[in-house]
PDB file of N, CA and C in Angstrom:
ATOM      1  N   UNK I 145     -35.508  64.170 -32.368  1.00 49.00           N
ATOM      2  CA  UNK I 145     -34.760  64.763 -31.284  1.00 49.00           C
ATOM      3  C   UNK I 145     -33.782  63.722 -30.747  1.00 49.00           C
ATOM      4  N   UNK I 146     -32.557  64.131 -30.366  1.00 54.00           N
ATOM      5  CA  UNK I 146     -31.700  63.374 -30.052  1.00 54.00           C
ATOM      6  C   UNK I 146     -31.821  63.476 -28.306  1.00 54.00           C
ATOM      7  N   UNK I 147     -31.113  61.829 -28.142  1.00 58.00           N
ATOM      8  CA  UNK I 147     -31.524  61.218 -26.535  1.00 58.00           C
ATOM      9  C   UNK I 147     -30.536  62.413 -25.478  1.00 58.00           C
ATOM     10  N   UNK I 148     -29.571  63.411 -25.956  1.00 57.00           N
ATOM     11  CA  UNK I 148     -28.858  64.226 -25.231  1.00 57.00           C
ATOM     12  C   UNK I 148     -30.023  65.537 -25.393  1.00 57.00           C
ATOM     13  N   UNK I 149     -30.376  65.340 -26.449  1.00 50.00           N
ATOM     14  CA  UNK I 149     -31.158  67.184 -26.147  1.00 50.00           C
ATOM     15  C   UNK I 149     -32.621  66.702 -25.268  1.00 50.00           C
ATOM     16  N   UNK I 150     -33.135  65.332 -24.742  1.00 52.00           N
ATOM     17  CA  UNK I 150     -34.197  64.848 -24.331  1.00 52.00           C
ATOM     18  C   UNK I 150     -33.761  65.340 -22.735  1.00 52.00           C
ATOM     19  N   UNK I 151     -32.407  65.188 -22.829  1.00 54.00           N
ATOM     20  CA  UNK I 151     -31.892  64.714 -21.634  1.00 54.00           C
ATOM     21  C   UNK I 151     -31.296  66.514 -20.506  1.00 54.00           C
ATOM     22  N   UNK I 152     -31.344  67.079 -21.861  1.00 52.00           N
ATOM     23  CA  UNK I 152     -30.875  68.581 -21.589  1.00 52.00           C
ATOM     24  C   UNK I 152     -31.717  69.178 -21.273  1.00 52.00           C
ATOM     25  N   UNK I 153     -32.634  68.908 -22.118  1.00 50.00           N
ATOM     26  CA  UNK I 153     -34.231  69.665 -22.071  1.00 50.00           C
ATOM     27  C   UNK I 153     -35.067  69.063 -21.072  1.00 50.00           C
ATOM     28  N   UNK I 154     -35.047  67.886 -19.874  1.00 50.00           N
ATOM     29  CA  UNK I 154     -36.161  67.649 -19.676  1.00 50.00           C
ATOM     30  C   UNK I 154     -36.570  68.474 -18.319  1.00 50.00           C
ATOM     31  N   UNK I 155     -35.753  69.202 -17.795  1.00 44.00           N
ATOM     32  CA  UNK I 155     -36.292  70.305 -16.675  1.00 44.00           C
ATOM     33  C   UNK I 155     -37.231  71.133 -17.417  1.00 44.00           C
ATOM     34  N   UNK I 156     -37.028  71.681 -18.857  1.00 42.00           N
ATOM     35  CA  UNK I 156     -37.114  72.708 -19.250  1.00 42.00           C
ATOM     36  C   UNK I 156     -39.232  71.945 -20.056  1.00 42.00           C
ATOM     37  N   UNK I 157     -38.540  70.960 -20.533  1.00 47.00           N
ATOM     38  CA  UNK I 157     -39.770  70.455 -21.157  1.00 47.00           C
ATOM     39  C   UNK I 157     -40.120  68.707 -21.182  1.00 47.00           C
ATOM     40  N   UNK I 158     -40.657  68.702 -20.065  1.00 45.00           N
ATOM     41  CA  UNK I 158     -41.109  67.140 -19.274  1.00 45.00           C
ATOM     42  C   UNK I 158     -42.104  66.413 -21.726  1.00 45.00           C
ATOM     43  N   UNK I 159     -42.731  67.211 -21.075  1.00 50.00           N
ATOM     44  CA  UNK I 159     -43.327  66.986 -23.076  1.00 50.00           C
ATOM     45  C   UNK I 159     -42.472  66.456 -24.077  1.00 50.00           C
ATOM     46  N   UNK I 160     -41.231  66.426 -23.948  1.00 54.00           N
ATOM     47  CA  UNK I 160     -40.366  65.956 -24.759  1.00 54.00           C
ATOM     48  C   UNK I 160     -40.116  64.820 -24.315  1.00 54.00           C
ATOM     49  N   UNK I 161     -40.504  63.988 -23.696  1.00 53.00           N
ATOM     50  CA  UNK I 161     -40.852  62.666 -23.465  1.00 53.00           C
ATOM     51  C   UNK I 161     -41.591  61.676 -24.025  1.00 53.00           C
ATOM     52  N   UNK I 162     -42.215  60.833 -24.710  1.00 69.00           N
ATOM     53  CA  UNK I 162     -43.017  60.383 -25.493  1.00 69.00           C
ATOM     54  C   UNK I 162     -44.531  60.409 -24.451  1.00 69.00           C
ATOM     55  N   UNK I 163     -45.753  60.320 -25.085  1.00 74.00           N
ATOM     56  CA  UNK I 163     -46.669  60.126 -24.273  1.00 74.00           C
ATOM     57  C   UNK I 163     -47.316  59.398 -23.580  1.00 74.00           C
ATOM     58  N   UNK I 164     -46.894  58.118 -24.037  1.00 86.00           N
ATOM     59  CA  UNK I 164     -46.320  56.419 -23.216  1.00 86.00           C
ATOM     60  C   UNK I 164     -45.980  56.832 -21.995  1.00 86.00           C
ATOM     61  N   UNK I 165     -44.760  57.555 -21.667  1.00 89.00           N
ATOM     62  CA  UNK I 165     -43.873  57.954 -20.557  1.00 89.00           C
ATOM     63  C   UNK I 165     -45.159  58.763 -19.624  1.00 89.00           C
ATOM     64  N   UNK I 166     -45.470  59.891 -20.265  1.00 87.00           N
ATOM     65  CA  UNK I 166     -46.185  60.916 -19.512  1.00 87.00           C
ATOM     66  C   UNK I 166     -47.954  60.013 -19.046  1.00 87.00           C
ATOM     67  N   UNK I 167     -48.379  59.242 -19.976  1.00 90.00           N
ATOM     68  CA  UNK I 167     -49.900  58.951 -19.461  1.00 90.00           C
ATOM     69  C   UNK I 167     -49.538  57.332 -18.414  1.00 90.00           C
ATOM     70  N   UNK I 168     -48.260  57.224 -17.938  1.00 94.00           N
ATOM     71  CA  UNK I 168     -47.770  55.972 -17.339  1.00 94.00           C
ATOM     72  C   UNK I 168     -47.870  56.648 -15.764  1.00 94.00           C
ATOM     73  N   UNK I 169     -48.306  55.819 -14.858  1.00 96.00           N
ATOM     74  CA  UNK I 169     -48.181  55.681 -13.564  1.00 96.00           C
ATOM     75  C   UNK I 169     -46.789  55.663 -12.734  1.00 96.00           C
ATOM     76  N   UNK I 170     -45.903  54.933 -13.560  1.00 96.00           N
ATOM     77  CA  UNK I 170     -44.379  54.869 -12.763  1.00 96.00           C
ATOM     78  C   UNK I 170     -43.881  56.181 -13.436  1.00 96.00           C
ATOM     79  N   UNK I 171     -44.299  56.944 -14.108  1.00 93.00           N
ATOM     80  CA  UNK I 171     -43.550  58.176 -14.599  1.00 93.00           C
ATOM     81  C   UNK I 171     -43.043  59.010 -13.729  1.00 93.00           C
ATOM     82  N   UNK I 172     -42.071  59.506 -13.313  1.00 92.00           N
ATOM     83  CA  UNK I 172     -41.519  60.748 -12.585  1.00 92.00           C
ATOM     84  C   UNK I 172     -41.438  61.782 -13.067  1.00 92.00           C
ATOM     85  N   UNK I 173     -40.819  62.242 -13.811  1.00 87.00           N
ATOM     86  CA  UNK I 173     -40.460  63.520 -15.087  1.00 87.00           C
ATOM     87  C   UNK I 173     -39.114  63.376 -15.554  1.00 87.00           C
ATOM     88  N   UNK I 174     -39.566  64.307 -16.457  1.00 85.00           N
ATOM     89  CA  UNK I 174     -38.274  64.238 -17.789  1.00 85.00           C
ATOM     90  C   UNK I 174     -38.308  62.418 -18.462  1.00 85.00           C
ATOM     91  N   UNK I 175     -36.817  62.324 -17.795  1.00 88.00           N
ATOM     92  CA  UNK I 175     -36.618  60.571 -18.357  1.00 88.00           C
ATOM     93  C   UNK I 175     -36.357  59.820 -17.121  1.00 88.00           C
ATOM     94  N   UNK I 176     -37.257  60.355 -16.578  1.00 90.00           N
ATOM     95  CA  UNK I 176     -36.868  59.097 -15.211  1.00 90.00           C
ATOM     96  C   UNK I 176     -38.342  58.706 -14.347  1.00 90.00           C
ATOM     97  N   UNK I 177     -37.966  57.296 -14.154  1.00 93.00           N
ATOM     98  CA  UNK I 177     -39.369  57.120 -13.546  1.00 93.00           C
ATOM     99  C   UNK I 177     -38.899  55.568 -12.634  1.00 93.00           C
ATOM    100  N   UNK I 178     -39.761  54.931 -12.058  1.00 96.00           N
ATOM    101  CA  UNK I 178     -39.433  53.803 -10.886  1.00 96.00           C
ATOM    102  C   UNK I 178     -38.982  52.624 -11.722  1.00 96.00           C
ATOM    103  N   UNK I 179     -39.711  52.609 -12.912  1.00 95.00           N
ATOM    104  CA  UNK I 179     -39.056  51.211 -13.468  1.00 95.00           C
ATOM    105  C   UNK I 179     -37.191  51.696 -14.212  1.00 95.00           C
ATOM    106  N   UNK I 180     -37.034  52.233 -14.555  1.00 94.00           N
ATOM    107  CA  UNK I 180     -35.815  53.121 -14.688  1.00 94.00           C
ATOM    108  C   UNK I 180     -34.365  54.287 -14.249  1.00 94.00           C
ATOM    109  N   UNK I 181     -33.963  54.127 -14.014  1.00 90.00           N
ATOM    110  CA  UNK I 181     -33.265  55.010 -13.609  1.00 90.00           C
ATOM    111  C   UNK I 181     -32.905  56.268 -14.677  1.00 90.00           C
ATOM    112  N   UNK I 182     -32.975  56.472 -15.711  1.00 92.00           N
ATOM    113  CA  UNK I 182     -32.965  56.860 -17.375  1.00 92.00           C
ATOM    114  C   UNK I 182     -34.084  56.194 -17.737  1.00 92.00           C
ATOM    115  N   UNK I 183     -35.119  56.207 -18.832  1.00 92.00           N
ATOM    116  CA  UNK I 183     -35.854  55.293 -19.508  1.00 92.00           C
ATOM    117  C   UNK I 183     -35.302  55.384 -20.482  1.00 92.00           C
ATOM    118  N   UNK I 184     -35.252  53.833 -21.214  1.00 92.00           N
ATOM    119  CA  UNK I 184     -34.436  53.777 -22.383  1.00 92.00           C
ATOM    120  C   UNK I 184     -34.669  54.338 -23.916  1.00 92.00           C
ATOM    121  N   UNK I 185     -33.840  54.330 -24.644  1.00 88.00           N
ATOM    122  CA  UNK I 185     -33.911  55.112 -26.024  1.00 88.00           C
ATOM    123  C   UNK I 185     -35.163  54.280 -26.524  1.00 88.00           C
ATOM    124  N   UNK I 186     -35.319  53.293 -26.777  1.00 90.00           N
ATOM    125  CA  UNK I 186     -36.339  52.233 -27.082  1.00 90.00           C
ATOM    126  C   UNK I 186     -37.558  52.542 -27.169  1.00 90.00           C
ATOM    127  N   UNK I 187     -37.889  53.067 -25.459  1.00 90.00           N
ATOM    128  CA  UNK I 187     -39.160  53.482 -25.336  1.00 90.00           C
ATOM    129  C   UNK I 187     -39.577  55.116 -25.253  1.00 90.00           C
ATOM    130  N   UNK I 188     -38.024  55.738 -25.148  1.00 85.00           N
ATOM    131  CA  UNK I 188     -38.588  57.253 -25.314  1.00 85.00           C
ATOM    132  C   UNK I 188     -38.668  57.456 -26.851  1.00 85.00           C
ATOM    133  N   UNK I 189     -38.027  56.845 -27.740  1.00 83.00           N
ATOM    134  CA  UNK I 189     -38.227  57.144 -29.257  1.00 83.00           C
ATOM    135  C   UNK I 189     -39.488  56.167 -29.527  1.00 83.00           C
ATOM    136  N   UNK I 190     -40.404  55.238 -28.826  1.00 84.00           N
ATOM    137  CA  UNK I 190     -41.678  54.862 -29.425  1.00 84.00           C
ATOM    138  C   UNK I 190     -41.222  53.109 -29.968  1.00 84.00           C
ATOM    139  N   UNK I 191     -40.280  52.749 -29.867  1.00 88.00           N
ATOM    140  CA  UNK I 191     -39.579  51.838 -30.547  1.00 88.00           C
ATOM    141  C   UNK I 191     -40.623  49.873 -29.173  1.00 88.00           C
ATOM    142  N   UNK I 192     -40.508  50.651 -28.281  1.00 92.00           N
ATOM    143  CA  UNK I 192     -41.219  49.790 -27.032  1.00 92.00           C
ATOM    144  C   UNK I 192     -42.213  50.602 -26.322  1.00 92.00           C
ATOM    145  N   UNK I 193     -43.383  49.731 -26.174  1.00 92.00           N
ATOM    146  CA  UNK I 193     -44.381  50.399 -25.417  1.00 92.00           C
ATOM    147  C   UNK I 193     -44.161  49.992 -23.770  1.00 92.00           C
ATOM    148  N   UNK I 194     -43.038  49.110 -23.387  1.00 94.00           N
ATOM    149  CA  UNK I 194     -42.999  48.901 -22.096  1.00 94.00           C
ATOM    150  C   UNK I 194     -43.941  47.727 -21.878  1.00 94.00           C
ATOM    151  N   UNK I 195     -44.611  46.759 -22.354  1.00 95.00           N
ATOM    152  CA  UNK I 195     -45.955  46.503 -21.875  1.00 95.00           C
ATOM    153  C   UNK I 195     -45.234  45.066 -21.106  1.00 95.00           C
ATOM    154  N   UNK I 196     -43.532  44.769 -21.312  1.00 96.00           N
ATOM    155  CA  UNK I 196     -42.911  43.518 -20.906  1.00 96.00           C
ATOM    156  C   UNK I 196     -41.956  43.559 -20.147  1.00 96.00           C
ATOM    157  N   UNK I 197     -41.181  43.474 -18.557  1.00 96.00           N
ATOM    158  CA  UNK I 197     -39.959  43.349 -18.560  1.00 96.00           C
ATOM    159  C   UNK I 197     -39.226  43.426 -19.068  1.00 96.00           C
ATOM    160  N   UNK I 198     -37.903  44.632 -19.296  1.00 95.00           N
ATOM    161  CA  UNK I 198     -36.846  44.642 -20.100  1.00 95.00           C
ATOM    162  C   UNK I 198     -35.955  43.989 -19.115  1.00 95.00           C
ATOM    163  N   UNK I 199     -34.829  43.312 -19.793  1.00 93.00           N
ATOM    164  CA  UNK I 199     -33.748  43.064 -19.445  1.00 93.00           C
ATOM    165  C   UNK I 199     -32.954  43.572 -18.159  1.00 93.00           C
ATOM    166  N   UNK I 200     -32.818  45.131 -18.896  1.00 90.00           N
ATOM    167  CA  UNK I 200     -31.922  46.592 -17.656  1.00 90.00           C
ATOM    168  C   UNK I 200     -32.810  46.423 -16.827  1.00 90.00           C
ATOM    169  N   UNK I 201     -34.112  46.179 -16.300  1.00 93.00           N
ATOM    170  CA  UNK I 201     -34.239  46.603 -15.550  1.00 93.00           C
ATOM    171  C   UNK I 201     -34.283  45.567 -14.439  1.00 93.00           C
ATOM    172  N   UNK I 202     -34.171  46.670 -13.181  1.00 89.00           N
ATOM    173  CA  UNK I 202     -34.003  46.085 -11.764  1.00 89.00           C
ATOM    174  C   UNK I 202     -35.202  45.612 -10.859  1.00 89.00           C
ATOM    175  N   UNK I 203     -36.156  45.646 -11.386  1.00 96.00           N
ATOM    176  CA  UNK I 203     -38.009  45.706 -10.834  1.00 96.00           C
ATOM    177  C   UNK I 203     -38.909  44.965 -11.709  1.00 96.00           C
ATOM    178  N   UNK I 204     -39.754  44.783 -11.773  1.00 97.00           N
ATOM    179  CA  UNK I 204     -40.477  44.026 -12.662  1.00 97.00           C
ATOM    180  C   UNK I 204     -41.893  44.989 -13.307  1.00 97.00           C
ATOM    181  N   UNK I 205     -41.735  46.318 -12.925  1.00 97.00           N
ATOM    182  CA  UNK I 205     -42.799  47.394 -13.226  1.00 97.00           C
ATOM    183  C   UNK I 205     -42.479  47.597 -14.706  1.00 97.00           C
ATOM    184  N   UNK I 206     -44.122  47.765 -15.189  1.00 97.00           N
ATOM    185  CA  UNK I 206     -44.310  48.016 -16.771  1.00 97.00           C
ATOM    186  C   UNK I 206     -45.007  49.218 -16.818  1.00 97.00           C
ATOM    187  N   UNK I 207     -45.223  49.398 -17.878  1.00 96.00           N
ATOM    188  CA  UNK I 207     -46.122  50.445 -18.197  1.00 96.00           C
ATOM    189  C   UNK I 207     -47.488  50.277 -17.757  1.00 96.00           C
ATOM    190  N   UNK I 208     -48.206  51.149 -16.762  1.00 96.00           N
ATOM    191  CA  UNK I 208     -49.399  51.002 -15.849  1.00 96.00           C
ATOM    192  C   UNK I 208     -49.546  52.380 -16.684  1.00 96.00           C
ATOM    193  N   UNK I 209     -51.673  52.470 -16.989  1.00 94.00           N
ATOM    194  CA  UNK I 209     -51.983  53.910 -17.296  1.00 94.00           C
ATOM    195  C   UNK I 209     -52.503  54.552 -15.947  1.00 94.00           C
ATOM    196  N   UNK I 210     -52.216  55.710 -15.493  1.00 92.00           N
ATOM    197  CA  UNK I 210     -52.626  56.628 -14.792  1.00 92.00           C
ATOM    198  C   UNK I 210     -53.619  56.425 -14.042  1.00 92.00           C
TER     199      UNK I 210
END
């Protein structure tokens, strides 16, 4: 799935998020959550589990489970 139909779809289907995103504590819905303003392609395609400070971001929040 491409990062525009993630991005089209995520009112419609929060699930189209990876499950990293959804079983995470800073999660909001769709692609957005506190460590992010967008979460990046990286970690919605599985590519990063979050478990380190990225760069973009403005906070120092990682991936926390639920």
């Amino acid at each position: 799935m491409s990062r525009e139909a993630i991005v089209e779809n995520e009112a419609k289907s929060p699930a189209s998020v990876l499950p990293v995103c959804n079983k995470c504590k800073h999660h909001i819905e769709g692609v957005k959550c506190a460590a992010f303003e967008v979460i990046p392609d990286k970690i919605l395609f599985g590519e990063d589990n979050h478990s380190t400070v990225l760069p973009e971001q403005s906070n120092l929040l990682v991936f926390e489970p639920k």
